[in-house]
Structures are given as C-alpha cells and as structure tokens.
C-alpha cells in the first residue's frame, strides 16, 4: 500500500479528525536498511539495504516529502537518500550522541510538531531509537524492533489539536 493510500485510508477511518491530509503533519519513521560489515562503528548499507532504500523511495513516491531527517551515521543517510533525491530535498543530519540520547526523541518530536500543516517528513533512525521517536510523536508505545527487522515503517499523523494517529506497515 502506498503512503498516499495509507494517508487517505487513515483520514477516512479517523473520527473525528481532519477532513484532508493538509490538516496534519505526516511523519514516516523507519529504521535504517540492512547494514554491511565494512566498518564496525559506521557501516554503510549492504546490497540488500541499498535495494530496501530504493523500495522505501518507491513507497514514498508522490508523498511530497518536505524533509528527510537522519542521524549522523552512513546507514541512516544512505537509507533516506533515494527518497530525498526523488523529492528534490537534501537529507538533514540530526546528530545523536551520549549527551542528547535521552532527549533526542522528545526534541525531534517538538521540532516536527512545529511543522506547517500539510508537511510530510521522513525520519530514519535505529532499532533502539525508532520506538522512542514514535512514542514521543504520538504518545503511543511502539513495538520493540528486533535487530533483524528492517521493513517496518510507522506513519504518524500529527493533528493540529495535538492528537496523533498511528499506522504501521511494511515496505
């Protein structure tokens, strides 16, 4: 199912909720694709990961991405790059480190909630950050991500009234 189909489905099922996608900020949260073993600290994507990054780009085609946000690691940037390039935007790096790890998700959520209605954002994180980001955005707990899971995406629709709707799918 495409992102636009998910958006339209979520809007039609929401009660009460916005009448169209322009009333919400859509945030797509994913884990980076499969990583290679070429660098212990900062690996790049493996061949399967490159294919998955392309699949993500295809899934998001037509979604009108306004921003693509990643951590500083190659695997997150490389996961977002095909979708960002297709949308004609640059990948934004938002560094995560020991000093901001505890507040990273909340600060990111605050930034995204300030986006104009109708915006669409891709956020690429890690198995240990994606559930926290979804929780910070929506107030709803997300399932933990096993180390072998790379194909889940979570669509969080941030409503102007502070509410959020969450749809989880695969790509």
Tab-separated table of C-alpha atoms in Angstrom:
chain	number	residue	atom	x	y	z
A	1	UNK	CA	0.000	0.000	0.000
A	2	UNK	CA	1.434	3.412	-0.920
A	3	UNK	CA	1.881	6.211	1.582
A	4	UNK	CA	-0.820	8.264	-0.091
A	5	UNK	CA	-3.228	5.322	0.128
A	6	UNK	CA	-2.393	4.980	3.816
A	7	UNK	CA	-2.963	8.688	4.351
A	8	UNK	CA	-6.335	8.597	2.643
A	9	UNK	CA	-7.337	5.432	4.486
A	10	UNK	CA	-6.320	6.859	7.835
A	11	UNK	CA	-8.265	10.031	7.208
A	12	UNK	CA	-11.382	8.155	6.149
A	13	UNK	CA	-11.217	5.991	9.293
A	14	UNK	CA	-10.453	8.795	11.730
A	15	UNK	CA	-13.336	10.088	13.800
A	16	UNK	CA	-13.262	12.913	14.493
A	17	UNK	CA	-10.308	14.085	12.508
A	18	UNK	CA	-9.188	16.330	9.745
A	19	UNK	CA	-11.097	16.307	6.501
A	20	UNK	CA	-7.968	16.147	4.354
A	21	UNK	CA	-4.252	15.488	4.548
A	22	UNK	CA	-3.476	19.213	4.664
A	23	UNK	CA	-4.726	19.403	8.279
A	24	UNK	CA	-1.966	17.158	9.657
A	25	UNK	CA	1.777	16.743	9.578
A	26	UNK	CA	2.664	13.275	8.265
A	27	UNK	CA	5.810	11.731	9.728
A	28	UNK	CA	7.137	8.449	8.351
A	29	UNK	CA	9.508	6.812	10.848
A	30	UNK	CA	11.725	3.936	9.694
A	31	UNK	CA	14.811	2.088	10.800
A	32	UNK	CA	17.828	2.202	8.515
A	33	UNK	CA	18.057	-0.567	5.923
A	34	UNK	CA	20.333	-3.618	6.163
A	35	UNK	CA	23.897	-2.656	7.017
A	36	UNK	CA	27.147	-4.046	5.693
A	37	UNK	CA	30.026	-5.257	7.874
A	38	UNK	CA	32.535	-2.900	6.240
A	39	UNK	CA	33.010	-0.707	9.322
A	40	UNK	CA	32.329	-1.753	12.900
A	41	UNK	CA	31.393	1.775	14.064
A	42	UNK	CA	29.774	3.329	10.978
A	43	UNK	CA	28.846	0.707	8.378
A	44	UNK	CA	27.345	1.544	5.027
A	45	UNK	CA	24.340	-0.254	3.578
A	46	UNK	CA	24.714	-3.792	2.282
A	47	UNK	CA	23.388	-4.657	-1.173
A	48	UNK	CA	20.046	-5.722	0.345
A	49	UNK	CA	19.970	-2.426	2.229
A	50	UNK	CA	20.528	-0.429	-0.948
A	51	UNK	CA	17.617	-2.294	-2.555
A	52	UNK	CA	15.468	-1.607	0.524
A	53	UNK	CA	16.342	2.114	0.416
A	54	UNK	CA	15.133	2.139	-3.198
A	55	UNK	CA	11.951	0.329	-2.121
A	56	UNK	CA	11.377	3.000	0.527
A	57	UNK	CA	11.799	5.684	-2.116
A	58	UNK	CA	9.227	3.916	-4.293
A	59	UNK	CA	6.843	3.609	-1.341
A	60	UNK	CA	7.138	7.336	-0.675
A	61	UNK	CA	6.894	8.393	-4.332
A	62	UNK	CA	4.287	11.089	-4.656
A	63	UNK	CA	4.123	11.726	-0.909
A	64	UNK	CA	5.634	15.192	-1.333
A	65	UNK	CA	8.435	14.901	1.203
A	66	UNK	CA	9.367	18.247	2.710
A	67	UNK	CA	12.145	16.973	4.944
A	68	UNK	CA	14.255	13.843	5.416
A	69	UNK	CA	15.958	13.630	8.807
A	70	UNK	CA	18.606	11.073	9.779
A	71	UNK	CA	21.260	10.525	12.381
A	72	UNK	CA	24.898	11.121	11.509
A	73	UNK	CA	25.543	7.505	10.588
A	74	UNK	CA	26.073	6.416	6.968
A	75	UNK	CA	23.422	3.717	7.103
A	76	UNK	CA	20.669	6.171	8.043
A	77	UNK	CA	21.739	8.759	5.473
A	78	UNK	CA	22.023	6.130	2.742
A	79	UNK	CA	18.547	4.832	3.598
A	80	UNK	CA	16.997	8.287	3.212
A	81	UNK	CA	18.992	9.495	0.200
A	82	UNK	CA	16.956	7.870	-2.611
A	83	UNK	CA	13.638	9.214	-1.269
A	84	UNK	CA	15.131	12.640	-0.568
A	85	UNK	CA	16.688	12.823	-4.028
A	86	UNK	CA	13.386	11.836	-5.648
A	87	UNK	CA	11.678	14.633	-3.700
A	88	UNK	CA	14.396	17.154	-4.588
A	89	UNK	CA	15.404	17.784	-0.984
A	90	UNK	CA	18.610	17.369	0.984
A	91	UNK	CA	18.994	14.894	3.833
A	92	UNK	CA	19.190	16.705	7.178
A	93	UNK	CA	21.506	15.189	9.763
A	94	UNK	CA	20.364	15.426	13.368
A	95	UNK	CA	23.186	14.057	15.473
A	96	UNK	CA	22.528	11.687	18.316
A	97	UNK	CA	25.187	11.139	20.970
A	98	UNK	CA	25.630	10.336	24.645
A	99	UNK	CA	24.829	13.930	25.582
A	100	UNK	CA	21.434	14.083	23.879
A	101	UNK	CA	20.356	10.439	23.660
A	102	UNK	CA	17.831	10.780	26.488
A	103	UNK	CA	16.180	13.875	24.974
A	104	UNK	CA	16.649	13.121	21.248
A	105	UNK	CA	13.151	11.753	20.568
A	106	UNK	CA	11.346	14.475	22.530
A	107	UNK	CA	13.333	17.271	20.879
A	108	UNK	CA	12.757	15.797	17.426
A	109	UNK	CA	9.026	15.431	18.142
A	110	UNK	CA	8.831	19.059	19.260
A	111	UNK	CA	10.537	20.169	16.048
A	112	UNK	CA	8.202	18.078	13.899
A	113	UNK	CA	5.065	19.236	15.697
A	114	UNK	CA	6.066	22.800	14.729
A	115	UNK	CA	5.994	21.944	11.012
A	116	UNK	CA	3.235	23.564	8.954
A	117	UNK	CA	0.083	21.537	8.393
A	118	UNK	CA	0.322	19.537	5.197
A	119	UNK	CA	4.037	18.786	5.644
A	120	UNK	CA	5.460	15.306	5.138
A	121	UNK	CA	8.680	14.228	6.830
A	122	UNK	CA	10.793	11.069	6.637
A	123	UNK	CA	12.738	10.202	9.798
A	124	UNK	CA	15.339	7.427	9.631
A	125	UNK	CA	16.630	6.081	12.930
A	126	UNK	CA	17.860	2.885	14.528
A	127	UNK	CA	16.248	-0.152	16.154
A	128	UNK	CA	16.800	1.436	19.572
A	129	UNK	CA	15.534	4.931	18.611
A	130	UNK	CA	12.544	4.330	16.311
A	131	UNK	CA	10.163	3.123	19.083
A	132	UNK	CA	11.094	6.144	21.243
A	133	UNK	CA	10.528	8.539	18.335
A	134	UNK	CA	7.090	7.051	17.611
A	135	UNK	CA	6.187	7.292	21.308
A	136	UNK	CA	7.388	10.900	21.554
A	137	UNK	CA	5.414	11.875	18.453
A	138	UNK	CA	2.197	10.039	19.200
A	139	UNK	CA	2.055	9.169	22.891
A	140	UNK	CA	1.503	5.557	21.768
A	141	UNK	CA	4.009	2.829	22.524
A	142	UNK	CA	5.597	1.176	19.520
A	143	UNK	CA	6.726	-2.428	19.423
A	144	UNK	CA	10.414	-3.014	20.037
A	145	UNK	CA	12.451	-3.631	16.896
A	146	UNK	CA	14.487	-6.798	16.713
A	147	UNK	CA	17.940	-6.497	15.184
A	148	UNK	CA	16.708	-8.408	12.106
A	149	UNK	CA	13.777	-6.112	11.275
A	150	UNK	CA	14.293	-3.549	8.520
A	151	UNK	CA	10.992	-3.272	6.667
A	152	UNK	CA	8.621	-1.624	9.162
A	153	UNK	CA	7.504	1.929	8.763
A	154	UNK	CA	5.267	3.866	11.063
A	155	UNK	CA	3.158	6.706	9.761
A	156	UNK	CA	2.315	9.211	12.483
A	157	UNK	CA	-0.256	11.844	11.584
A	158	UNK	CA	0.139	14.827	13.885
A	159	UNK	CA	-3.119	16.733	14.178
A	160	UNK	CA	-3.295	20.457	14.868
A	161	UNK	CA	-5.168	19.788	18.134
A	162	UNK	CA	-2.179	17.838	19.478
A	163	UNK	CA	-3.636	14.407	18.759
A	164	UNK	CA	-1.884	11.788	16.684
A	165	UNK	CA	-2.897	8.789	14.642
A	166	UNK	CA	-0.512	5.902	14.039
A	167	UNK	CA	-0.422	3.383	11.200
A	168	UNK	CA	2.258	0.714	11.000
A	169	UNK	CA	3.003	-1.166	7.808
A	170	UNK	CA	5.800	-2.807	5.823
A	171	UNK	CA	7.601	-1.813	2.665
